Coordinates of C-alpha atoms in Angstrom, one line a residue:
X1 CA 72.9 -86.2 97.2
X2 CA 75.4 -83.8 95.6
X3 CA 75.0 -80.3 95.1
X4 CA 75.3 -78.5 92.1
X5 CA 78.2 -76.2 92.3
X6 CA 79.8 -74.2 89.6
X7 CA 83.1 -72.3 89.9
X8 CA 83.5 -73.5 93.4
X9 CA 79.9 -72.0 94.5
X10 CA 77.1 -74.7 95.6
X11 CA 73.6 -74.0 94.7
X12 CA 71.0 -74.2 97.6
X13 CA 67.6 -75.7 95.6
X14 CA 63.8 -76.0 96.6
X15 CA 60.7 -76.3 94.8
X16 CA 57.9 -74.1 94.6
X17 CA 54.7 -75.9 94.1
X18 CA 52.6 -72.7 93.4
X19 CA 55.2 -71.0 90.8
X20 CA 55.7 -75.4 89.7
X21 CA 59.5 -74.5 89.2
X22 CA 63.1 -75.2 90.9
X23 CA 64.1 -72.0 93.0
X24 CA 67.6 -71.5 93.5
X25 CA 69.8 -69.5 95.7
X26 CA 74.2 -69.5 95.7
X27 CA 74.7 -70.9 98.7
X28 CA 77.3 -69.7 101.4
X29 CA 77.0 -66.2 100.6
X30 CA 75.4 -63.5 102.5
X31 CA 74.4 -61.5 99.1
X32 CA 71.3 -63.1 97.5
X33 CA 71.6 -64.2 94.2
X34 CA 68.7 -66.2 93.1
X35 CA 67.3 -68.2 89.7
X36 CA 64.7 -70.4 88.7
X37 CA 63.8 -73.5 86.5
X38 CA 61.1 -75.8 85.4
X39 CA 64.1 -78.8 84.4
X40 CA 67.0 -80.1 85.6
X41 CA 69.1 -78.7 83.0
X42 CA 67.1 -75.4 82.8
X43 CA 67.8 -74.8 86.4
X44 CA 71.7 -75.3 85.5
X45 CA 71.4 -72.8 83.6
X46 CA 70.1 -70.5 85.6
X47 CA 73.0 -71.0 88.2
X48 CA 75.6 -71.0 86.0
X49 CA 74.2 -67.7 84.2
X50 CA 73.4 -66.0 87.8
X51 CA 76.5 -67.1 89.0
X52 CA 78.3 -65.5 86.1
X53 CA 76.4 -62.8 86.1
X54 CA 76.8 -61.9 90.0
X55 CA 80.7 -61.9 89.6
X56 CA 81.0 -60.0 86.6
X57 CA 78.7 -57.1 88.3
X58 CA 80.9 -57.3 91.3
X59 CA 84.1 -56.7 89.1
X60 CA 82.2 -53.9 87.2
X61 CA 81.5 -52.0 90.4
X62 CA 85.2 -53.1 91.7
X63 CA 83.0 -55.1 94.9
X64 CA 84.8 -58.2 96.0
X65 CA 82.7 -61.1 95.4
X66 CA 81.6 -63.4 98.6
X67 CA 83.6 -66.3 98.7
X68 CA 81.7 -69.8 100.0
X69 CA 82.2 -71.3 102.9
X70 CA 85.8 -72.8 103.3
X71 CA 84.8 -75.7 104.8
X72 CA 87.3 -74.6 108.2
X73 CA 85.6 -74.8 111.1
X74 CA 87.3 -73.9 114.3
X75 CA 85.2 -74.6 117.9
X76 CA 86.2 -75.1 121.4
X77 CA 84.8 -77.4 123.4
X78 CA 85.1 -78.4 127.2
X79 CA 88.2 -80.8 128.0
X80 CA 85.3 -83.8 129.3
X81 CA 83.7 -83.2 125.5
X82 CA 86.8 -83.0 124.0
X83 CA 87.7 -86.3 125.7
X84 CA 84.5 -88.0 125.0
X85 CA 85.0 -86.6 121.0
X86 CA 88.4 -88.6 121.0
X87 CA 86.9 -91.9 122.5
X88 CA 84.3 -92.0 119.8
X89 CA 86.2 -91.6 117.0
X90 CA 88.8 -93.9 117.7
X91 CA 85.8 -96.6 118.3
X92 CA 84.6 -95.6 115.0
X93 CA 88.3 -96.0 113.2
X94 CA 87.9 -92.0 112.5
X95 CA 90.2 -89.2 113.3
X96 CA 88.2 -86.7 115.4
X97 CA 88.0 -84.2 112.3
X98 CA 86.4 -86.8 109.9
X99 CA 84.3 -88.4 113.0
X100 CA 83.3 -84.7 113.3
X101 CA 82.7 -84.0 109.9
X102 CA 80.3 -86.5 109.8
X103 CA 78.8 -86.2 113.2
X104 CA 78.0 -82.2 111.4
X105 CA 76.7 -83.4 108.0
X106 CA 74.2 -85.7 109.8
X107 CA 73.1 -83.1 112.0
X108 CA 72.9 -80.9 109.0
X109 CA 70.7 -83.1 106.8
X110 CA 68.3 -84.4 110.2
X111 CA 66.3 -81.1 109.4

């Protein structure tokens, strides 16, 4: 499943059974910048008109708006891991970054 992004932001989306709406949240951001919907295309909306709305207030009070995640991701690991990393990837047919990257997504979406 894909998110819905808009101007390069992704939107982070649950439902609320007791309000019986789509809440949203922009996602990668440490400011919280919610909306809400009762559709599909409502809830669109609502991103792309609280998206828009939380970087024109930024340039109004001259605040630089948080930028998403960049999708760089720098760790350091022990040689033996490192090693191990290698091996499985090449088994897989996979540089280490996209056996990673996958590796990540799957641990990501397990929760």
């Amino acid at each position: 499943m894909k998110p819905m992004k808009h101007k390069g932001y992704s939107a982070r989306i649950e439902y609320s059974d007791e309000d019986s709406c789509f809440v949203g949240h922009i996602a990668g951001i440490r400011d919280v910048v919610g909306f809400h919907g009762e559709a599909v295309s409502e809830l669109r909306a609502a991103f792309e008109e609280a998206l828009n709305d939380y970087l024109e207030t930024c340039q109004k009070i001259g605040k630089q708006p948080q930028k998403p995640y960049s999708g760089k991701l720098m760790l350091r690991v022990p040689p033996k891991v490192h090693a191990a990393v290698a091996q499985a990837a090449e088994v897989s047919g996979k540089s280490i970054n996209q056996w990673a990257a996958d590796m990540l997504d799957q641990a990501a979406h397990s929760h």
